[in-house]
Structure formats: C-alpha cells, structure tokens
Amino acid sequence: MAGVWVLAENRDLTIELLNIGRDLADKVSARLTAFLPGDRDRGQEYIDCGADEVLVLPALNPEQTVDAYIPVIVDEGRREQPDIFLLSGTLRGRELAARIAARLDTGLCSQCTALNIDEKTGLLVMERLIFGGAGIQKVVCQTRPQMATIAPRTFEPARRQNREGKIRELPASPESAVKILERKPKDRAAGSITEAKVIICVGRGIEKQEDLALVNKLAAATGGEIGCTRPIAEELHWMPEDTCIGLSGKQVKPELYIGVGISGQIQHITGIRDAKVICAVNNDDQAPIFDAADYGIVGNLYEVLPELTRQLEKITNK
Amino acid sequence: MLNIVTCFKWVIDEAYIKVGASRELDLEWADYKLSDYDRNAIEEAMRIADIEGGTVTAVTVGSSDATKGIKDALSRGPEKAIFINDPAFTDLEPSQTASLLAEVIASRLQYDLIICGEGSSDLYAQQVGPRLAELLDIPCIAFVSKLDIKERQVIAERKMEDGIEVVTAPLPALVTVLPDINSPRIPGLKDTLGAAKKSVISIGKEELTGMAKPHLETTAIEAATMERHCIKFNPDAEGIKQFVDALLKEGVMG
C-alpha cells in the first residue's frame, strides 16, 4: 500500500507536515508515516495528529549531525517504497532531502509553496518560486517517491484528536563522516523576526548607521522587530545576518511589514510575499517596492518616519 | 597542495524578466549572469587556494550560450575551466546537472575540495551540491558561512536556524557556501583579458556515458503576481494620517 512520509527536525515542524501529509494521504488512500528523531515519547502525539505509523530514529551521539540518519532512512525507503515523501525545508532538511533524493534516484521539488493531487493522474502537483520569486513553476515527479521540501510555516499545524497507530523503532545509524566540533545556540532572548507580528525593515535608503535610531522608534511604536535587506547586513554590517529578509535570508509572514528606504528587488520581495499587509516608505515613486505594497508613502524617510512614529504612538498610547 | 573544484552556473538575470499580458514570463530581453552564490563559491575556492596552495578548476554544465560565463568565471581567478557543453544541456533539473558534473569530475579531475554555491539564482533548488557529493560518495557540508582547512580536514561553520554548528569532515569533501562567507571580487580589465588566455576543456555529450533521465516534469511556468492594493500617500501629516487610518482599518495595528 502506498505511503506518504513526513520528516522534520523538530516537533512543531512535524505537526505542520502531518496536517498537509494527512490531507494528501486521504486523497490518495495511503498510510501516513512520520519520522521521529530521538524522543520516542512523542510517538502518540504524532499519531493523534494524523500519523498511522511513527518511525523512531534512535538518538544520535552528540557529535553526530542529522546526516547520520540518511542511510537508515534510505534503507527504509527502498523497503517500503513510499509514494510521497515531504521534508521540512529547514537548512538541515533541505540538505537531507537532496541527499536522500540522490540515493533513491528520484526527483525533489525544493521549497514547495503549494501541493495538490491531480485527480486524473493521481500525481502530486507541486508549485515553487523560480527566478528569485518572479515566476511560479509547477512540477510533477515521474519517479517514486515524489519528494518535496516545504518551508516552515507554509501549512497550519495539525489538530490533535484521539487516534490509534503503530510506533516502530528503526536501527541505529552508522557514524557519519561529518562530525560536530561545537554548537553555539542562538541567543533566545533576542526576538525572532520569523515570529514577529510587525516587522520594520530597513534598506539602503538609510544613510548612516546612527539613523537606525529613527527606525528603532518606529519599531517601538508598533511593537515590531527590525529586519533588513542583504546589503545592510552583508556589506555595511549594520545589522546581524539573521535579520536579513529575502529569498536567501529569512522568509517572513508578519501581519504588518513596513519597508523603509527599500527599493524592492525581487529576492527581497519574495521573502515578504506572505505578509498580510505590506507598506513602504521611499522617496522614489518608481521604486518596485510600491508595486508589491498595499500602502506606500512617497517621500523622504527622514521627514516621514518621525511624523509616522508620532501618529502611531498617539494611537497605541490611547 | 589542494586540488579545488568549484562549480558554477550561467543563468538568466531575473532583473530583466518581464511579465507578459497573460501572466507568462517574457524572457526574450533577459540578459545572463554568473549565478550570484557561485561568485561566492569561486571566491572561496581562490581564498583557500591562496592560503593552502593549490589549483582551482571551475566547472559548468550548459549549452554554448554559457561561453561568456566561462570567461566571467575565469576572470575571478581559477586556473582553468571545464565546460560540459551540449545543446541538450539546457533546462536540466538538479539531478541531471549533478550526474553530469559527477561523471566528469570523477573521471577527469583530481579533487580534494569541491565548493558550490548554496543554490542557483534562477531555480534556487539547492540540490546540485548535496546530490553531487552523494554521487561522488564524499562528505557534504551545506550552508557554510566560514571555511578552513586543517591537516586535511575541513572545518566549517554552518549557520542553522537554531544557532551555529561547527563541523569537521575529512577531505575529499564538498561544501556549499552562503553569500555571507566572503565578498566576491569584481574582475578588472586585466582579469578579463587574462581569462581569455586560460585553458578551457570542452566536453560534449558524445564523450559521456549519457545524460540521466529527468525525474521532474515542469507542467507550467507563470509569473508570480502579487495582489496588493498599491495605494500611495503624500509624505505630509495629512497623507501619513490617511496611511495610519488604512492600517487601523486592516486591523494590523495592535
């Protein structure tokens, strides 16, 4: 019997994949299988969230990277012949997916934005962005499994209900050639722009690093986090790399995005395309960001920002 | 002495892509460029070769349209280039590109370190590097933001969502690099003239065992349009008030 497989590196991302995975599995009358790295106790939760079977990947020793799981997953894949295999498109997930696809000699659609089953052919129709986000490519995969990576937060998490399923432990992984020397976890105290409801984003229109103070005030008035375009982080080093928004940086989904002094190159716009409301402040009324924005203010940001901040403070202090 | 191989792709410059009347992409006026992240890959290959000593070979797969790309890549420092060149080698999917690269690299090159960009500017599938490592059966470290070689071991920092991971693997190995790993040079006139004199080995389809069959089939490509209001306000107090009112109406302010 055909199967749909899901694999993600943590619980929250697995629960998201279980939601879309269950939907697809029902459409093709298949069983849904979730991988569970390490922690067997979570098995029942994954079953309650839609899995028919949970495959536990034994915990790795601390110096092993997740790529140690590849041989075990590939062996299981050859044995079980799943029809569809979805992986969460975190950085580790994307590397893992490409390497598993190479070993299983099948196709992989990277960072899918939509997944559907074609009713006539039963094939998985996958959509993704190409040309820096200027185009949408629709692809189907003629070999099995049909593999895809899916960016985190593309789908809602699955809801938990009482279900029954099997939990099975897979063999331990052989050592991989890549070993971890050191982990430097991210400072959790810092707000994460991928979770922010409001993002104020700065681009090259800001003339000096000191002028970020204006942006800080606007962020404070809106309760938002500050992001930036690639040049601000990479060339000017005014902001940390991990606040960089765009196709090769963070892809964000805030309720409100305000771009300040941003021209709007396609790679950046791709990073914000799922924002609910997009706003822009720029003195060039021909800047491409205005084509991607709901609301724009055409003017000098050094005059607009203080007034905008003042008006917003009035509202939020009420 | 290290034998370093760096892979690159000559791609359509997305800045020139226009959207046609019925949402199709108009590529007729598009210019080409060396894929952005591959510039970082070539730069990193040159940096490591300068420190460790060694040679850098740049490899690409494409049709003769990519000839300009070879010159561009060589103007950035590599000693020689290999051009896996055939009219059929356009619009390949990542698995096919990786298998062509793997066959040529395995059969014709000595390699200690292979450096690829994290993805291409056009498809950005981020698969060719990791797939190539698998086909060559060597360790793979993707998304590297800092790279060193010590006693024939790669020491690499990878920037993951949850923090930085410092990893090591024995050579030969493949790494894919993030754009923040370095600032690629801008070749000058002398570099461009010098590139014309460097050796380019062209390998055609008939010299290879054959191209792997595609797995994926593209059923449509259309423009990614965004439905946005596109309303502009004046930069005076009244205009800003209207802007703020619009945000309140959307319910995105608190």
XYZ file of C-alpha atoms in Angstrom:
572
model
C 0.000 0.000 0.000
C 1.257 3.407 -0.996
C 2.502 5.672 1.713
C 3.016 9.322 2.493
C 6.090 10.082 4.613
C 6.914 13.201 6.575
C 10.204 14.176 8.215
C 11.080 17.353 10.111
C 13.831 18.179 12.552
C 11.587 19.207 15.438
C 8.100 18.731 16.868
C 6.406 21.925 15.640
C 7.537 21.404 12.061
C 6.492 17.731 12.163
C 2.996 18.737 13.304
C 2.733 21.108 10.324
C 3.781 18.392 7.892
C 1.333 15.946 9.491
C -1.508 18.318 8.600
C -0.717 18.516 4.868
C 0.502 14.901 4.915
C -2.838 13.622 6.286
C -4.707 15.613 3.662
C -2.636 14.117 0.825
C -2.720 10.608 2.317
C -6.535 10.700 2.432
C -6.691 11.889 -1.178
C -4.548 9.003 -2.450
C -5.853 6.451 0.113
C -2.425 5.968 1.629
C -0.964 5.463 5.073
C 0.767 8.416 6.706
C 4.141 7.786 8.312
C 6.086 10.291 10.427
C 9.723 10.071 11.384
C 10.568 10.880 14.976
C 14.230 11.617 15.657
C 15.296 10.727 19.179
C 12.400 11.086 21.513
C 10.074 8.062 21.449
C 7.654 9.660 23.940
C 6.284 11.932 21.231
C 5.056 8.990 19.147
C 1.473 9.049 20.401
C 1.221 12.800 19.840
C 2.209 12.337 16.193
C -0.366 9.556 15.859
C -3.011 11.836 17.390
C -2.001 14.475 14.866
C -2.655 12.165 11.923
C 0.153 9.599 11.602
C -0.761 5.931 11.064
C 2.759 4.932 11.892
C 5.678 6.595 13.648
C 9.216 5.518 12.834
C 11.584 6.347 15.676
C 15.110 7.234 14.649
C 17.367 6.345 17.592
C 19.039 9.375 19.223
C 22.438 10.287 17.820
C 25.504 10.730 19.939
C 26.262 14.429 20.492
C 28.950 14.755 17.836
C 26.793 13.320 15.038
C 24.958 15.549 12.586
C 21.483 14.666 11.315
C 23.009 13.390 8.086
C 23.876 10.236 10.020
C 20.189 9.335 9.587
C 20.450 9.244 5.790
C 21.438 5.546 5.379
C 18.674 4.381 7.741
C 16.017 6.492 6.002
C 17.213 5.392 2.557
C 17.119 1.685 3.544
C 13.588 2.113 4.868
C 12.645 3.958 1.679
C 13.899 1.150 -0.538
C 11.967 -1.385 1.523
C 8.673 0.487 1.938
C 8.587 2.333 -1.413
C 6.624 5.385 -0.279
C 4.688 7.305 -2.881
C 5.234 10.767 -1.425
C 7.973 11.999 0.923
C 7.715 15.500 2.405
C 10.527 17.103 4.391
C 10.501 20.349 6.298
C 12.577 22.901 4.405
C 14.856 23.982 7.208
C 18.510 24.247 6.163
C 19.277 20.772 7.525
C 16.063 19.467 5.974
C 16.936 20.809 2.530
C 20.386 19.209 2.578
C 18.958 15.938 3.868
C 16.222 15.900 1.214
C 18.628 16.466 -1.688
C 20.949 13.720 -0.485
C 18.142 11.228 0.135
C 16.681 12.030 -3.309
C 20.092 11.377 -4.889
C 20.388 7.989 -3.165
C 16.828 6.975 -4.019
C 17.413 8.295 -7.561
C 14.252 10.350 -7.601
C 13.098 13.927 -8.131
C 12.796 16.570 -5.443
C 10.814 19.777 -5.621
C 12.554 22.289 -3.354
C 10.628 24.698 -1.116
C 7.115 23.997 -2.387
C 4.557 26.700 -1.817
C 1.533 24.568 -2.765
C 0.787 20.847 -3.081
C -2.187 19.202 -4.735
C -3.143 15.830 -6.109
C -4.082 15.810 -9.806
C -7.391 13.951 -9.866
C -6.798 12.426 -13.294
C -3.230 11.188 -12.890
C -3.052 10.859 -9.114
C 0.293 12.668 -9.280
C 1.419 15.221 -6.742
C 1.400 18.675 -8.381
C 3.987 20.858 -6.679
C 4.446 24.611 -7.032
C 7.587 26.592 -6.278
C 9.077 30.009 -6.969
C 11.843 30.483 -9.532
C 13.879 33.408 -10.914
C 14.254 34.993 -7.500
C 10.492 34.823 -6.988
C 9.467 36.332 -10.351
C 7.964 33.058 -11.578
C 5.942 30.098 -10.326
C 6.990 26.675 -11.608
C 4.533 23.782 -11.465
C 6.169 20.363 -11.477
C 5.226 16.723 -11.192
C 7.620 13.899 -10.381
C 7.575 10.790 -12.586
C 9.656 8.610 -10.240
C 8.995 7.454 -6.672
C 8.938 8.733 -4.069
C 7.682 12.125 -5.179
C 9.786 14.265 -2.875
C 9.328 17.856 -1.726
C 10.717 20.214 0.871
C 8.256 22.677 2.367
C 9.259 25.945 4.020
C 8.388 26.118 7.734
C 5.003 27.730 8.475
C 3.635 27.095 4.969
C 0.819 24.988 6.445
C -1.162 25.202 9.668
C -0.279 22.695 12.404
C -2.427 19.533 12.620
C -5.020 19.355 15.389
C -4.760 16.617 17.947
C -7.526 14.033 18.290
C -7.655 10.505 19.690
C -6.281 8.147 17.073
C -4.521 4.815 17.006
C -1.342 3.886 15.230
C 1.885 1.943 15.392
C 5.252 3.030 16.728
C 8.278 1.257 15.339
C 11.951 1.784 16.155
C 14.452 1.916 13.295
C 18.024 0.597 13.603
C 20.745 2.861 14.978
C 22.618 4.998 12.469
C 26.177 4.293 11.429
C 28.643 7.107 12.164
C 28.699 9.803 9.505
C 31.920 11.340 8.197
C 30.770 14.808 9.263
C 31.234 15.455 12.983
C 30.163 18.339 15.168
C 33.008 20.143 16.967
C 30.924 22.809 18.624
C 27.359 24.108 18.820
C 26.704 27.774 19.509
C 22.966 28.014 20.175
C 21.244 31.215 19.240
C 20.568 33.729 21.972
C 16.918 33.033 22.760
C 16.492 36.448 24.389
C 16.611 38.183 21.036
C 13.252 38.431 19.284
C 12.977 36.384 16.138
C 11.772 38.141 13.035
C 10.229 34.962 11.653
C 7.711 35.042 14.501
C 7.174 38.804 14.695
C 3.666 40.196 14.070
C 5.088 43.519 12.910
C 8.347 43.969 11.019
C 10.029 47.244 10.166
C 12.616 46.524 7.501
C 15.470 48.827 6.511
C 17.248 49.134 3.182
C 19.916 51.233 1.542
C 17.792 54.378 1.779
C 19.089 54.770 5.336
C 22.219 56.926 5.039
C 24.084 56.303 8.290
C 24.070 53.601 10.927
C 23.095 56.177 13.588
C 19.909 56.815 11.640
C 18.681 53.356 12.627
C 17.544 55.169 15.789
C 14.631 56.548 13.740
C 13.695 53.004 12.768
C 14.026 51.792 16.358
C 11.498 54.408 17.429
C 9.045 53.334 14.742
C 9.542 49.686 15.774
C 8.885 50.597 19.413
C 5.703 52.460 18.457
C 4.379 49.438 16.543
C 5.758 46.752 18.855
C 7.675 45.351 15.910
C 11.016 43.720 15.235
C 13.592 45.164 12.848
C 14.764 43.352 9.743
C 16.979 44.451 6.881
C 17.886 43.822 3.263
C 21.007 41.872 2.374
C 23.356 44.856 1.745
C 22.635 46.310 5.194
C 23.829 43.102 6.878
C 26.387 41.850 4.415
C 28.115 44.932 3.024
C 27.553 47.509 5.743
C 27.343 45.138 8.752
C 24.875 47.486 10.450
C 22.573 44.629 11.447
C 23.116 40.910 12.159
C 22.902 38.438 9.250
C 19.964 36.624 10.800
C 17.731 39.674 10.441
C 18.229 39.665 6.705
C 14.913 39.142 4.853
C 14.684 37.683 1.354
C 14.892 34.542 -0.718
C 18.320 33.585 0.629
C 17.602 35.018 4.084
C 14.536 34.821 6.272
C 11.100 34.393 4.747
C 8.598 36.152 6.963
C 4.818 36.247 7.393
C 4.023 39.183 9.669
C 0.633 40.855 9.946
C 2.321 44.125 9.022
C 5.540 44.803 7.148
C 6.847 48.340 6.681
C 9.824 48.687 4.329
C 11.861 51.819 4.911
C 14.239 53.014 2.204
C 13.911 49.712 0.335
C 13.840 49.695 -3.461
C 12.257 46.246 -3.654
C 14.461 43.809 -5.541
C 12.605 40.608 -6.358
C 14.725 38.485 -3.978
C 13.683 40.689 -1.074
C 10.016 40.831 -2.110
C 9.956 37.030 -2.233
C 10.857 36.998 1.459
C 7.801 39.094 2.368
C 5.212 37.878 -0.124
C 3.132 36.167 2.566
C 2.897 39.253 4.788
C -0.736 40.231 5.394
C -0.194 43.954 4.782
C 2.882 45.363 3.052
C 3.790 49.036 3.404
C 6.672 51.076 2.073
C 8.296 54.445 2.653
C 10.583 55.517 -0.183
C 11.397 58.792 -1.906
C 11.441 57.241 -5.384
C 7.854 56.790 -6.541
C 9.096 54.429 -9.289
C 10.702 52.036 -6.748
C 9.465 48.462 -7.420
C 8.508 48.054 -3.747
C 5.426 50.200 -4.381
C 4.132 47.596 -6.860
C 4.357 44.993 -4.107
C 2.936 47.225 -1.380
C -0.618 47.746 -0.163
C 0.117 51.187 1.226
C 3.044 53.444 0.445
C 4.265 56.867 1.423
C 6.308 58.561 -1.276
C 8.704 60.899 0.484
C 11.901 61.472 2.396
C 12.037 58.900 5.164
C 13.871 61.356 7.424
C 10.735 63.527 7.376
C 8.136 60.749 7.172
C 9.392 58.457 9.968
C 9.259 60.974 12.866
C 5.720 62.058 11.925
C 4.568 58.466 11.364
C 6.064 57.402 14.700
C 4.355 60.349 16.456
C 0.947 59.477 14.993
C 1.308 55.772 15.785
C 2.398 56.498 19.373
C -0.780 58.537 19.810
C -2.882 55.535 18.831
C -1.039 52.860 20.794
C -0.904 55.025 23.952
C -4.644 55.551 23.928
C 48.668 21.422 -2.291
C 44.959 21.172 -2.761
C 43.039 20.427 -5.903
C 39.972 22.595 -5.596
C 36.985 22.330 -7.907
C 34.302 24.979 -7.980
C 31.030 24.576 -9.874
C 29.077 27.453 -11.364
C 26.004 28.157 -13.479
C 25.337 30.792 -16.132
C 21.767 31.926 -15.542
C 19.098 34.332 -16.736
C 19.355 37.597 -14.812
C 15.957 37.822 -13.131
C 16.204 41.629 -13.063
C 15.431 41.635 -16.813
C 12.436 39.316 -16.705
C 9.198 40.942 -17.806
C 5.638 39.756 -17.299
C 3.563 39.328 -20.452
C -0.105 40.177 -20.965
C -1.409 36.747 -19.976
C 0.841 36.275 -16.925
C 3.559 34.488 -18.912
C 7.205 35.310 -18.239
C 8.846 37.198 -21.077
C 12.453 36.033 -21.205
C 13.194 37.447 -24.652
C 15.029 40.524 -23.373
C 16.683 38.767 -20.485
C 20.424 39.069 -20.076
C 22.563 36.392 -18.436
C 24.846 36.484 -15.431
C 27.075 34.290 -13.329
C 24.737 32.908 -10.664
C 25.132 35.111 -7.571
C 26.071 32.498 -4.986
C 28.535 30.838 -7.370
C 30.585 34.060 -7.240
C 30.999 33.392 -3.522
C 31.926 29.775 -4.280
C 34.660 30.808 -6.747
C 35.944 33.486 -4.370
C 36.137 30.987 -1.516
C 37.987 28.498 -3.728
C 40.540 31.215 -4.554
C 40.865 32.228 -0.899
C 41.532 28.659 0.239
C 43.988 28.098 -2.651
C 45.884 31.260 -1.651
C 46.234 30.085 1.931
C 46.811 26.369 1.412
C 48.405 26.432 -2.009
C 46.768 24.568 -4.849
C 44.901 24.853 -8.093
C 41.334 25.883 -8.767
C 39.307 24.401 -11.624
C 35.911 25.879 -12.456
C 33.321 23.518 -13.934
C 29.981 24.262 -15.544
C 27.240 22.471 -17.483
C 25.406 24.300 -20.264
C 24.930 24.996 -23.938
C 27.268 27.269 -25.931
C 25.241 30.221 -24.560
C 27.306 29.773 -21.410
C 30.618 30.584 -23.184
C 30.521 34.106 -21.743
C 30.043 32.573 -18.322
C 33.288 30.624 -18.647
C 35.182 33.871 -19.257
C 33.417 35.536 -16.348
C 34.296 32.652 -14.020
C 37.936 32.537 -15.157
C 38.302 36.306 -14.693
C 37.675 35.648 -10.995
C 40.863 33.656 -10.602
C 40.566 29.925 -11.429
C 43.440 28.452 -13.488
C 41.304 26.522 -15.899
C 37.726 25.641 -16.718
C 35.836 22.572 -17.809
C 32.813 23.242 -19.971
C 30.385 20.318 -20.121
C 28.831 21.645 -23.256
C 25.993 20.403 -25.416
C 22.885 21.993 -26.938
C 20.913 19.437 -24.882
C 22.377 20.702 -21.598
C 19.865 23.491 -21.024
C 16.879 23.488 -18.690
C 18.255 20.492 -16.842
C 16.904 19.522 -13.469
C 19.271 19.350 -10.472
C 19.659 15.554 -10.622
C 20.815 15.712 -14.247
C 23.272 18.563 -13.655
C 24.687 16.719 -10.657
C 25.133 13.478 -12.592
C 26.960 15.229 -15.472
C 29.229 17.037 -13.013
C 29.855 13.817 -11.092
C 30.839 11.848 -14.184
C 33.279 14.493 -15.403
C 34.774 15.294 -12.003
C 35.217 11.605 -11.125
C 36.772 10.643 -14.456
C 38.897 13.671 -15.320
C 39.851 15.598 -12.198
C 41.870 15.145 -9.050
C 39.872 16.759 -6.258
C 40.333 17.407 -2.563
C 37.690 20.050 -2.073
C 34.594 20.897 -4.133
C 32.909 24.234 -3.478
C 29.425 25.064 -4.801
C 27.118 27.997 -4.162
C 24.195 27.237 -1.821
C 21.804 27.399 -4.780
C 21.460 28.933 -8.232
C 19.910 32.367 -8.778
C 17.404 31.003 -11.292
C 15.994 27.754 -9.868
C 17.405 28.026 -6.335
C 16.637 24.346 -5.779
C 19.784 23.992 -3.626
C 20.217 20.392 -4.731
C 23.196 20.148 -7.090
C 25.895 20.408 -4.389
C 24.457 17.796 -2.000
C 23.482 15.468 -4.874
C 26.975 15.755 -6.363
C 28.525 14.814 -3.002
C 26.291 11.736 -2.841
C 27.147 10.642 -6.386
C 30.869 11.027 -5.639
C 30.322 9.376 -2.248
C 32.164 12.095 -0.294
C 31.161 14.040 2.854
C 28.848 17.012 2.291
C 28.602 20.174 4.391
C 25.933 22.566 3.110
C 25.232 26.211 4.008
C 28.734 27.106 5.200
C 29.463 30.645 6.374
C 33.125 30.120 7.398
C 35.620 27.648 5.990
C 39.121 26.472 6.969
C 41.314 23.527 6.088
C 43.484 21.973 8.819
C 45.533 18.807 8.388
C 43.381 17.580 5.529
C 40.174 18.196 7.457
C 37.501 20.710 6.534
C 36.475 22.885 9.487
C 33.245 24.646 8.641
C 30.725 26.844 10.390
C 27.147 26.331 9.289
C 24.525 28.878 10.177
C 21.413 26.918 11.100
C 18.049 28.235 12.312
C 18.865 27.329 15.927
C 22.450 28.573 16.006
C 25.882 27.948 14.602
C 27.198 24.429 14.139
C 30.960 23.990 13.755
C 31.601 20.734 11.912
C 34.527 18.824 10.510
C 34.959 16.216 7.790
C 37.962 14.594 6.123
C 38.983 15.556 2.586
C 37.919 14.971 -0.095
C 34.687 16.764 0.753
C 32.087 19.046 -0.780
C 30.819 22.268 0.768
C 28.098 24.672 -0.346
C 28.602 28.261 0.737
C 26.273 31.031 1.913
C 26.595 34.518 0.428
C 27.963 35.975 3.671
C 31.100 33.809 3.572
C 33.035 36.450 1.583
C 32.700 39.440 -0.729
C 33.311 38.279 -4.302
C 35.861 40.312 -6.251
C 34.801 42.492 -9.160
C 37.077 41.472 -12.049
C 39.023 44.301 -13.693
C 40.000 44.701 -17.327
C 43.297 42.882 -16.752
C 41.466 39.924 -15.180
C 39.080 39.778 -18.119
C 41.906 39.889 -20.665
C 43.849 37.284 -18.686
C 40.813 34.992 -18.586
C 40.808 34.772 -22.389
C 44.236 33.093 -22.301
C 43.320 30.408 -19.768
C 42.708 26.802 -20.714
C 39.111 25.671 -21.288
C 38.401 21.989 -21.835
C 35.114 21.388 -23.595
C 33.393 18.037 -23.098
C 30.457 17.124 -25.306
C 27.600 14.685 -24.834
C 29.280 12.057 -27.037
C 32.212 11.841 -24.618
C 29.928 10.980 -21.708
C 28.022 7.825 -20.854
C 24.761 9.642 -21.453
C 22.530 12.002 -19.644
C 20.437 10.778 -16.735
C 16.712 10.735 -17.447
C 14.686 13.527 -15.843
C 12.529 12.761 -12.806
C 10.611 16.005 -12.778
C 8.338 17.396 -15.428
C 7.564 21.096 -15.463
C 3.891 21.438 -16.378
C 3.712 25.256 -16.278
C 5.721 28.382 -15.581
C 3.854 31.589 -14.958
C 4.518 34.995 -13.457
C 4.255 35.219 -9.680
C 1.941 38.174 -9.351
C 1.000 39.625 -6.010
C -2.434 41.090 -5.474
C -1.728 44.221 -3.494
C -3.656 47.497 -3.164
C -0.735 49.691 -4.366
C -2.142 52.872 -2.794
C 0.298 55.754 -2.344
C 0.005 58.608 0.135
C 1.674 62.018 0.380
C 4.524 62.481 2.850
C 2.765 65.289 4.772
C 0.913 64.988 8.087
C -2.440 64.515 6.299
C -1.070 61.804 3.999
C 0.533 59.984 6.914
C -2.789 60.167 8.801
C -4.549 58.508 5.856
C -1.809 55.860 5.832
C -2.270 55.190 9.561
C -6.066 55.054 9.111
C -5.584 52.431 6.399
C -3.519 50.302 8.799
C -6.188 50.664 11.501
C -8.855 49.575 9.030
C -6.784 46.495 8.130
C -6.657 45.650 11.842
C -2.894 45.222 11.857
C -2.149 47.886 14.478
C -2.130 46.128 17.854
